[in-house]
Amino acid sequence: QVQLVESGGGLVKAGQSLTLSCTASGSISNLEAIAWYRQSPGKQREVVAVITDDGSANYANAVKGRFTISRPTEDKSYLQMNSLKTDDTGVYKCYARADLGPDFKEYWGRGTQVTVAS
């Protein structure tokens, strides 16, 4: 089992920055990907950024050039968010996928609220 705990959300003004953290615990040695999703009011949940265990990162078009995902240690990942916009408001959740050989398992954190005011 893997537990994911997010932190770092808050209320900021447009143009400011925030850094979200995701701390993983439990059986984390086989986590092959970490991602950040967000659920914004009136919108479907969307993937914001993904980083795989080889360090490759991908981003949603809406955040390219503004957000950076990193995973400097096995148990920590971060989402650096710069030049925030009001559209970035939402609950940000950490997601992890564990490689179990022929199968995989998915884990979710509870989320952290990000509110960007104009």
Short mmCIF file of N, CA, C and O in Angstrom, two decimals:
data_model
loop_
_atom_site.label_atom_id
_atom_site.label_comp_id
_atom_site.label_asym_id
_atom_site.label_seq_id
_atom_site.Cartn_x
_atom_site.Cartn_y
_atom_site.Cartn_z
N GLN A 1 0.83 -1.19 0.00
CA GLN A 1 0.00 0.00 0.00
C GLN A 1 0.87 1.25 0.00
O GLN A 1 1.99 1.24 0.49
N VAL A 2 0.33 2.29 -0.59
CA VAL A 2 1.02 3.57 -0.66
C VAL A 2 0.07 4.65 -0.17
O VAL A 2 -1.12 4.65 -0.52
N GLN A 3 0.61 5.54 0.63
CA GLN A 3 -0.16 6.70 1.07
C GLN A 3 0.46 7.95 0.47
O GLN A 3 1.68 8.10 0.44
N LEU A 4 -0.40 8.83 -0.01
CA LEU A 4 0.05 10.09 -0.60
C LEU A 4 -0.57 11.25 0.17
O LEU A 4 -1.79 11.26 0.38
N VAL A 5 0.26 12.20 0.54
CA VAL A 5 -0.23 13.37 1.27
C VAL A 5 0.27 14.63 0.59
O VAL A 5 1.48 14.82 0.41
N GLU A 6 -0.67 15.47 0.19
CA GLU A 6 -0.32 16.73 -0.47
C GLU A 6 -0.27 17.86 0.55
O GLU A 6 -0.94 17.82 1.59
N SER A 7 0.52 18.87 0.22
CA SER A 7 0.56 20.09 1.02
C SER A 7 0.99 21.24 0.13
O SER A 7 1.48 21.02 -1.00
N GLY A 8 0.82 22.45 0.63
CA GLY A 8 1.30 23.62 -0.08
C GLY A 8 0.25 24.46 -0.77
O GLY A 8 0.57 25.52 -1.33
N GLY A 9 -0.98 24.00 -0.75
CA GLY A 9 -2.03 24.80 -1.37
C GLY A 9 -2.30 26.07 -0.58
O GLY A 9 -1.79 26.28 0.52
N GLY A 10 -3.11 26.94 -1.18
CA GLY A 10 -3.45 28.17 -0.49
C GLY A 10 -4.12 29.16 -1.40
O GLY A 10 -4.50 28.83 -2.53
N LEU A 11 -4.25 30.37 -0.91
CA LEU A 11 -4.86 31.46 -1.66
C LEU A 11 -3.77 32.43 -2.10
O LEU A 11 -3.00 32.91 -1.26
N VAL A 12 -3.69 32.65 -3.39
CA VAL A 12 -2.71 33.59 -3.93
C VAL A 12 -3.39 34.49 -4.95
O VAL A 12 -4.50 34.20 -5.41
N LYS A 13 -2.69 35.54 -5.35
CA LYS A 13 -3.20 36.41 -6.39
C LYS A 13 -2.64 35.97 -7.74
O LYS A 13 -1.59 35.33 -7.82
N ALA A 14 -3.36 36.31 -8.76
CA ALA A 14 -2.91 35.99 -10.11
C ALA A 14 -1.51 36.56 -10.34
O ALA A 14 -1.21 37.69 -9.93
N GLY A 15 -0.68 35.74 -10.96
CA GLY A 15 0.69 36.14 -11.22
C GLY A 15 1.69 35.64 -10.19
O GLY A 15 2.90 35.63 -10.44
N GLN A 16 1.18 35.22 -9.05
CA GLN A 16 2.06 34.72 -8.00
C GLN A 16 2.37 33.24 -8.19
O GLN A 16 1.89 32.61 -9.15
N SER A 17 3.15 32.70 -7.26
CA SER A 17 3.61 31.32 -7.37
C SER A 17 3.23 30.51 -6.13
O SER A 17 3.02 31.07 -5.05
N LEU A 18 3.16 29.21 -6.32
CA LEU A 18 2.97 28.26 -5.23
C LEU A 18 3.74 27.00 -5.57
O LEU A 18 3.90 26.67 -6.76
N THR A 19 4.17 26.31 -4.53
CA THR A 19 4.79 25.00 -4.73
C THR A 19 4.01 23.97 -3.93
O THR A 19 3.87 24.11 -2.71
N LEU A 20 3.50 22.97 -4.63
CA LEU A 20 2.80 21.87 -3.98
C LEU A 20 3.76 20.72 -3.75
O LEU A 20 4.65 20.47 -4.57
N SER A 21 3.56 20.04 -2.63
CA SER A 21 4.38 18.88 -2.30
C SER A 21 3.51 17.65 -2.18
O SER A 21 2.37 17.73 -1.72
N CYS A 22 4.06 16.52 -2.58
CA CYS A 22 3.39 15.23 -2.41
C CYS A 22 4.39 14.31 -1.72
O CYS A 22 5.47 14.06 -2.26
N THR A 23 4.01 13.84 -0.54
CA THR A 23 4.86 12.91 0.19
C THR A 23 4.27 11.52 0.13
O THR A 23 3.10 11.33 0.49
N ALA A 24 5.07 10.58 -0.35
CA ALA A 24 4.62 9.19 -0.47
C ALA A 24 5.22 8.35 0.64
O ALA A 24 6.38 8.54 1.00
N SER A 25 4.45 7.43 1.17
CA SER A 25 4.95 6.51 2.18
C SER A 25 4.36 5.13 1.92
O SER A 25 3.39 4.98 1.20
N GLY A 26 4.99 4.14 2.52
CA GLY A 26 4.56 2.76 2.30
C GLY A 26 5.49 2.08 1.31
O GLY A 26 6.69 2.32 1.29
N SER A 27 4.91 1.27 0.46
CA SER A 27 5.68 0.51 -0.54
C SER A 27 5.93 1.37 -1.77
O SER A 27 5.26 1.24 -2.79
N ILE A 28 6.91 2.26 -1.68
CA ILE A 28 7.10 3.26 -2.73
C ILE A 28 8.22 2.91 -3.70
O ILE A 28 8.47 3.66 -4.64
N SER A 29 8.89 1.80 -3.52
CA SER A 29 10.05 1.50 -4.36
C SER A 29 9.67 1.20 -5.80
O SER A 29 10.49 1.31 -6.70
N ASN A 30 8.41 0.81 -6.05
CA ASN A 30 8.02 0.47 -7.41
C ASN A 30 7.05 1.48 -8.03
O ASN A 30 6.30 1.15 -8.95
N LEU A 31 7.09 2.70 -7.53
CA LEU A 31 6.25 3.75 -8.12
C LEU A 31 6.88 4.18 -9.44
O LEU A 31 7.98 4.73 -9.45
N GLU A 32 6.20 3.96 -10.54
CA GLU A 32 6.78 4.24 -11.85
C GLU A 32 6.36 5.59 -12.40
O GLU A 32 6.95 6.08 -13.36
N ALA A 33 5.35 6.20 -11.81
CA ALA A 33 4.91 7.51 -12.28
C ALA A 33 4.21 8.25 -11.16
O ALA A 33 3.49 7.65 -10.35
N ILE A 34 4.44 9.54 -11.13
CA ILE A 34 3.75 10.45 -10.21
C ILE A 34 3.10 11.52 -11.07
O ILE A 34 3.71 12.02 -12.02
N ALA A 35 1.89 11.88 -10.73
CA ALA A 35 1.20 12.90 -11.50
C ALA A 35 0.43 13.83 -10.57
O ALA A 35 0.13 13.47 -9.43
N TRP A 36 0.15 14.99 -11.08
CA TRP A 36 -0.73 15.93 -10.40
C TRP A 36 -1.96 16.12 -11.28
O TRP A 36 -1.83 16.39 -12.48
N TYR A 37 -3.10 15.97 -10.67
CA TYR A 37 -4.38 16.23 -11.32
C TYR A 37 -5.03 17.42 -10.61
O TYR A 37 -4.70 17.73 -9.47
N ARG A 38 -5.96 18.04 -11.32
CA ARG A 38 -6.73 19.07 -10.63
C ARG A 38 -8.20 18.96 -11.02
O ARG A 38 -8.54 18.55 -12.13
N GLN A 39 -9.01 19.31 -10.05
CA GLN A 39 -10.45 19.35 -10.25
C GLN A 39 -10.87 20.79 -10.04
O GLN A 39 -10.81 21.31 -8.91
N SER A 40 -11.25 21.44 -11.12
CA SER A 40 -11.65 22.84 -11.04
C SER A 40 -13.16 22.93 -11.05
O SER A 40 -13.83 22.06 -11.61
N PRO A 41 -13.71 23.97 -10.46
CA PRO A 41 -15.17 24.12 -10.41
C PRO A 41 -15.79 24.08 -11.80
O PRO A 41 -15.37 24.79 -12.70
N GLY A 42 -16.77 23.22 -11.97
CA GLY A 42 -17.49 23.14 -13.23
C GLY A 42 -16.74 22.43 -14.34
O GLY A 42 -17.20 22.41 -15.49
N LYS A 43 -15.59 21.86 -14.03
CA LYS A 43 -14.79 21.18 -15.05
C LYS A 43 -14.51 19.75 -14.65
O LYS A 43 -14.57 19.39 -13.47
N GLN A 44 -14.17 18.94 -15.63
CA GLN A 44 -13.76 17.57 -15.34
C GLN A 44 -12.35 17.55 -14.78
O GLN A 44 -11.56 18.46 -15.03
N ARG A 45 -12.07 16.51 -14.02
CA ARG A 45 -10.72 16.36 -13.52
C ARG A 45 -9.75 16.24 -14.69
O ARG A 45 -10.02 15.55 -15.66
N GLU A 46 -8.62 16.91 -14.59
CA GLU A 46 -7.65 16.88 -15.67
C GLU A 46 -6.25 16.66 -15.11
O GLU A 46 -5.93 17.09 -14.00
N VAL A 47 -5.44 16.00 -15.91
CA VAL A 47 -4.05 15.80 -15.52
C VAL A 47 -3.28 17.08 -15.83
O VAL A 47 -3.44 17.67 -16.90
N VAL A 48 -2.49 17.50 -14.90
CA VAL A 48 -1.72 18.74 -15.03
C VAL A 48 -0.29 18.44 -15.45
O VAL A 48 0.26 19.07 -16.35
N ALA A 49 0.32 17.47 -14.78
CA ALA A 49 1.72 17.13 -15.06
C ALA A 49 1.99 15.71 -14.62
O ALA A 49 1.38 15.22 -13.66
N VAL A 50 2.91 15.06 -15.32
CA VAL A 50 3.29 13.68 -15.02
C VAL A 50 4.80 13.58 -15.09
O VAL A 50 5.43 14.16 -15.97
N ILE A 51 5.37 12.82 -14.16
CA ILE A 51 6.79 12.51 -14.23
C ILE A 51 6.96 11.01 -14.04
O ILE A 51 6.35 10.42 -13.13
N THR A 52 7.76 10.41 -14.90
CA THR A 52 7.97 8.97 -14.81
C THR A 52 9.30 8.68 -14.10
O THR A 52 10.08 9.60 -13.84
N ASP A 53 9.54 7.42 -13.83
CA ASP A 53 10.71 7.07 -13.01
C ASP A 53 12.03 7.30 -13.75
O ASP A 53 13.09 7.26 -13.13
N ASP A 54 11.98 7.55 -15.06
CA ASP A 54 13.22 7.91 -15.78
C ASP A 54 13.42 9.42 -15.84
O ASP A 54 14.35 9.90 -16.49
N GLY A 55 12.54 10.15 -15.17
CA GLY A 55 12.67 11.60 -15.09
C GLY A 55 11.96 12.37 -16.18
O GLY A 55 11.97 13.61 -16.19
N SER A 56 11.31 11.68 -17.10
CA SER A 56 10.59 12.37 -18.17
C SER A 56 9.33 13.03 -17.63
O SER A 56 8.60 12.42 -16.83
N ALA A 57 9.10 14.25 -18.07
CA ALA A 57 7.93 15.01 -17.59
C ALA A 57 7.08 15.46 -18.76
O ALA A 57 7.60 15.79 -19.83
N ASN A 58 5.79 15.45 -18.55
CA ASN A 58 4.85 15.95 -19.54
C ASN A 58 3.83 16.83 -18.84
O ASN A 58 3.50 16.62 -17.67
N TYR A 59 3.33 17.81 -19.61
CA TYR A 59 2.44 18.80 -19.03
C TYR A 59 1.20 19.00 -19.89
O TYR A 59 1.25 18.87 -21.11
N ALA A 60 0.14 19.40 -19.25
CA ALA A 60 -1.04 19.85 -19.98
C ALA A 60 -0.70 21.14 -20.70
O ALA A 60 0.11 21.94 -20.21
N ASN A 61 -1.29 21.33 -21.86
CA ASN A 61 -0.99 22.54 -22.64
C ASN A 61 -1.25 23.82 -21.83
O ASN A 61 -0.52 24.80 -21.96
N ALA A 62 -2.25 23.77 -20.99
CA ALA A 62 -2.63 24.97 -20.24
C ALA A 62 -1.57 25.43 -19.24
O ALA A 62 -1.59 26.59 -18.81
N VAL A 63 -0.66 24.53 -18.87
CA VAL A 63 0.32 24.89 -17.84
C VAL A 63 1.76 24.84 -18.35
O VAL A 63 2.68 25.17 -17.60
N LYS A 64 1.95 24.46 -19.60
CA LYS A 64 3.31 24.39 -20.14
C LYS A 64 4.00 25.73 -20.04
O LYS A 64 3.43 26.77 -20.36
N GLY A 65 5.24 25.69 -19.57
CA GLY A 65 6.01 26.91 -19.43
C GLY A 65 5.79 27.62 -18.11
O GLY A 65 6.53 28.54 -17.77
N ARG A 66 4.76 27.21 -17.37
CA ARG A 66 4.48 27.84 -16.08
C ARG A 66 4.66 26.89 -14.90
O ARG A 66 5.04 27.31 -13.82
N PHE A 67 4.37 25.62 -15.11
CA PHE A 67 4.46 24.62 -14.04
C PHE A 67 5.64 23.70 -14.30
O PHE A 67 5.97 23.39 -15.44
N THR A 68 6.23 23.24 -13.21
CA THR A 68 7.33 22.28 -13.30
C THR A 68 7.12 21.19 -12.26
O THR A 68 6.96 21.48 -11.07
N ILE A 69 7.12 19.95 -12.72
CA ILE A 69 7.00 18.80 -11.82
C ILE A 69 8.39 18.22 -11.59
O ILE A 69 9.22 18.19 -12.50
N SER A 70 8.65 17.81 -10.37
CA SER A 70 9.94 17.19 -10.06
C SER A 70 9.73 16.10 -9.03
O SER A 70 8.74 16.08 -8.30
N ARG A 71 10.71 15.21 -9.00
CA ARG A 71 10.69 14.12 -8.01
C ARG A 71 12.13 13.87 -7.59
O ARG A 71 12.78 12.93 -8.05
N PRO A 72 12.65 14.73 -6.72
CA PRO A 72 14.07 14.65 -6.36
C PRO A 72 14.42 13.44 -5.50
O PRO A 72 15.57 13.00 -5.49
N THR A 73 13.48 12.91 -4.77
CA THR A 73 13.70 11.71 -3.98
C THR A 73 12.54 10.74 -4.21
O THR A 73 11.49 11.13 -4.75
N GLU A 74 12.72 9.52 -3.78
CA GLU A 74 11.71 8.49 -4.03
C GLU A 74 10.38 8.85 -3.40
O GLU A 74 9.31 8.50 -3.92
N ASP A 75 10.42 9.55 -2.27
CA ASP A 75 9.19 9.80 -1.52
C ASP A 75 8.63 11.21 -1.68
O ASP A 75 7.57 11.50 -1.15
N LYS A 76 9.31 12.07 -2.41
CA LYS A 76 8.86 13.44 -2.53
C LYS A 76 8.71 13.86 -3.99
O LYS A 76 9.60 13.60 -4.80
N SER A 77 7.60 14.49 -4.27
CA SER A 77 7.46 15.12 -5.58
C SER A 77 6.88 16.51 -5.36
O SER A 77 6.22 16.77 -4.35
N TYR A 78 7.16 17.38 -6.32
CA TYR A 78 6.75 18.77 -6.19
C TYR A 78 6.13 19.25 -7.49
O TYR A 78 6.46 18.77 -8.58
N LEU A 79 5.25 20.22 -7.35
CA LEU A 79 4.70 20.92 -8.50
C LEU A 79 4.92 22.41 -8.26
O LEU A 79 4.25 23.01 -7.42
N GLN A 80 5.90 22.95 -8.96
CA GLN A 80 6.18 24.38 -8.88
C GLN A 80 5.26 25.08 -9.86
O GLN A 80 5.29 24.79 -11.06
N MET A 81 4.45 26.00 -9.35
CA MET A 81 3.47 26.68 -10.19
C MET A 81 3.77 28.18 -10.20
O MET A 81 3.71 28.83 -9.15
N ASN A 82 4.13 28.68 -11.35
CA ASN A 82 4.45 30.10 -11.51
C ASN A 82 3.40 30.79 -12.37
O ASN A 82 2.65 30.13 -13.10
N SER A 83 3.38 32.10 -12.30
CA SER A 83 2.45 32.90 -13.12
C SER A 83 1.04 32.34 -13.05
O SER A 83 0.38 32.12 -14.07
N LEU A 84 0.58 32.12 -11.85
CA LEU A 84 -0.73 31.50 -11.67
C LEU A 84 -1.85 32.36 -12.23
O LEU A 84 -1.80 33.60 -12.19
N LYS A 85 -2.86 31.68 -12.76
CA LYS A 85 -4.03 32.33 -13.33
C LYS A 85 -5.27 31.90 -12.54
O LYS A 85 -5.26 30.86 -11.88
N THR A 86 -6.32 32.67 -12.67
CA THR A 86 -7.55 32.30 -11.96
C THR A 86 -8.06 30.94 -12.42
O THR A 86 -8.65 30.20 -11.63
N ASP A 87 -7.80 30.59 -13.67
CA ASP A 87 -8.22 29.28 -14.19
C ASP A 87 -7.48 28.12 -13.53
O ASP A 87 -7.88 26.97 -13.70
N ASP A 88 -6.40 28.41 -12.83
CA ASP A 88 -5.66 27.36 -12.14
C ASP A 88 -6.30 26.97 -10.82
O ASP A 88 -5.85 26.02 -10.16
N THR A 89 -7.32 27.66 -10.43
CA THR A 89 -8.02 27.36 -9.18
C THR A 89 -8.60 25.96 -9.22
O THR A 89 -9.17 25.54 -10.23
N GLY A 90 -8.44 25.23 -8.14
CA GLY A 90 -9.00 23.89 -8.05
C GLY A 90 -8.38 23.10 -6.93
O GLY A 90 -7.49 23.59 -6.23
N VAL A 91 -8.85 21.87 -6.79
CA VAL A 91 -8.25 20.93 -5.84
C VAL A 91 -7.21 20.12 -6.61
O VAL A 91 -7.53 19.48 -7.61
N TYR A 92 -6.00 20.17 -6.12
CA TYR A 92 -4.89 19.48 -6.77
C TYR A 92 -4.61 18.18 -6.01
O TYR A 92 -4.39 18.20 -4.79
N LYS A 93 -4.62 17.09 -6.76
CA LYS A 93 -4.42 15.78 -6.15
C LYS A 93 -3.18 15.11 -6.72
O LYS A 93 -2.92 15.17 -7.92
N CYS A 94 -2.45 14.47 -5.85
CA CYS A 94 -1.28 13.69 -6.23
C CYS A 94 -1.74 12.28 -6.58
O CYS A 94 -2.60 11.70 -5.89
N TYR A 95 -1.17 11.74 -7.62
CA TYR A 95 -1.50 10.39 -8.11
C TYR A 95 -0.21 9.62 -8.29
O TYR A 95 0.82 10.18 -8.72
N ALA A 96 -0.23 8.35 -7.96
CA ALA A 96 0.94 7.50 -8.17
C ALA A 96 0.50 6.17 -8.76
O ALA A 96 -0.56 5.63 -8.41
N ARG A 97 1.34 5.67 -9.65
CA ARG A 97 1.08 4.35 -10.24
C ARG A 97 2.23 3.42 -9.88
O ARG A 97 3.40 3.75 -10.11
N ALA A 98 1.88 2.29 -9.31
CA ALA A 98 2.89 1.32 -8.90
C ALA A 98 2.96 0.19 -9.91
O ALA A 98 1.93 -0.35 -10.33
N ASP A 99 4.18 -0.14 -10.30
CA ASP A 99 4.42 -1.25 -11.24
C ASP A 99 4.43 -2.55 -10.46
O ASP A 99 5.30 -2.77 -9.61
N LEU A 100 3.47 -3.42 -10.75
CA LEU A 100 3.39 -4.71 -10.07
C LEU A 100 3.66 -5.85 -11.04
O LEU A 100 3.09 -6.94 -10.91
N GLY A 101 4.54 -5.60 -12.00
CA GLY A 101 4.85 -6.62 -12.98
C GLY A 101 3.81 -6.63 -14.08
O GLY A 101 3.73 -5.67 -14.85
N PRO A 102 2.99 -7.67 -14.15
CA PRO A 102 1.98 -7.70 -15.20
C PRO A 102 0.78 -6.79 -14.91
O PRO A 102 -0.08 -6.61 -15.75
N ASP A 103 0.79 -6.21 -13.76
CA ASP A 103 -0.34 -5.39 -13.34
C ASP A 103 0.18 -4.08 -12.76
O ASP A 103 1.40 -3.89 -12.62
N PHE A 104 -0.72 -3.19 -12.44
CA PHE A 104 -0.33 -1.97 -11.77
C PHE A 104 -1.42 -1.58 -10.79
O PHE A 104 -2.56 -2.08 -10.86
N LYS A 105 -1.07 -0.69 -9.88
CA LYS A 105 -2.04 -0.21 -8.91
C LYS A 105 -1.94 1.31 -8.84
O LYS A 105 -0.86 1.87 -8.96
N GLU A 106 -3.07 1.94 -8.63
CA GLU A 106 -3.12 3.40 -8.61
C GLU A 106 -3.47 3.90 -7.21
O GLU A 106 -4.28 3.29 -6.51
N TYR A 107 -2.86 5.01 -6.87
CA TYR A 107 -3.09 5.62 -5.56
C TYR A 107 -3.37 7.10 -5.73
O TYR A 107 -2.84 7.75 -6.63
N TRP A 108 -4.17 7.62 -4.81
CA TRP A 108 -4.53 9.04 -4.83
C TRP A 108 -4.37 9.65 -3.45
O TRP A 108 -4.63 9.01 -2.43
N GLY A 109 -3.95 10.90 -3.45
CA GLY A 109 -4.00 11.67 -2.21
C GLY A 109 -5.36 12.31 -2.08
O GLY A 109 -6.20 12.22 -2.98
N ARG A 110 -5.57 12.99 -0.96
CA ARG A 110 -6.87 13.62 -0.72
C ARG A 110 -6.98 14.98 -1.39
O ARG A 110 -8.08 15.47 -1.60
N GLY A 111 -5.85 15.58 -1.72
CA GLY A 111 -5.89 16.84 -2.43
C GLY A 111 -5.58 18.04 -1.56
O GLY A 111 -5.69 18.00 -0.33
N THR A 112 -5.20 19.12 -2.22
CA THR A 112 -4.95 20.39 -1.56
C THR A 112 -5.56 21.50 -2.41
O THR A 112 -5.45 21.47 -3.64
N GLN A 113 -6.22 22.43 -1.77
CA GLN A 113 -6.95 23.47 -2.48
C GLN A 113 -6.00 24.59 -2.91
O GLN A 113 -5.21 25.10 -2.10
N VAL A 114 -6.11 24.97 -4.17
CA VAL A 114 -5.39 26.13 -4.69
C VAL A 114 -6.44 27.12 -5.18
O VAL A 114 -7.28 26.76 -6.02
N THR A 115 -6.38 28.31 -4.67
CA THR A 115 -7.30 29.35 -5.11
C THR A 115 -6.50 30.54 -5.59
O THR A 115 -5.65 31.07 -4.86
N VAL A 116 -6.75 30.93 -6.83
CA VAL A 116 -6.04 32.06 -7.42
C VAL A 116 -7.05 33.18 -7.62
O VAL A 116 -8.00 33.05 -8.40
N ALA A 117 -6.82 34.27 -6.92
CA ALA A 117 -7.73 35.42 -7.00
C ALA A 117 -7.22 36.43 -8.02
O ALA A 117 -6.01 36.57 -8.22
N SER A 118 -8.16 37.12 -8.64
CA SER A 118 -7.76 38.12 -9.64
C SER A 118 -7.33 39.41 -8.99
O SER A 118 -7.53 39.63 -7.80
#
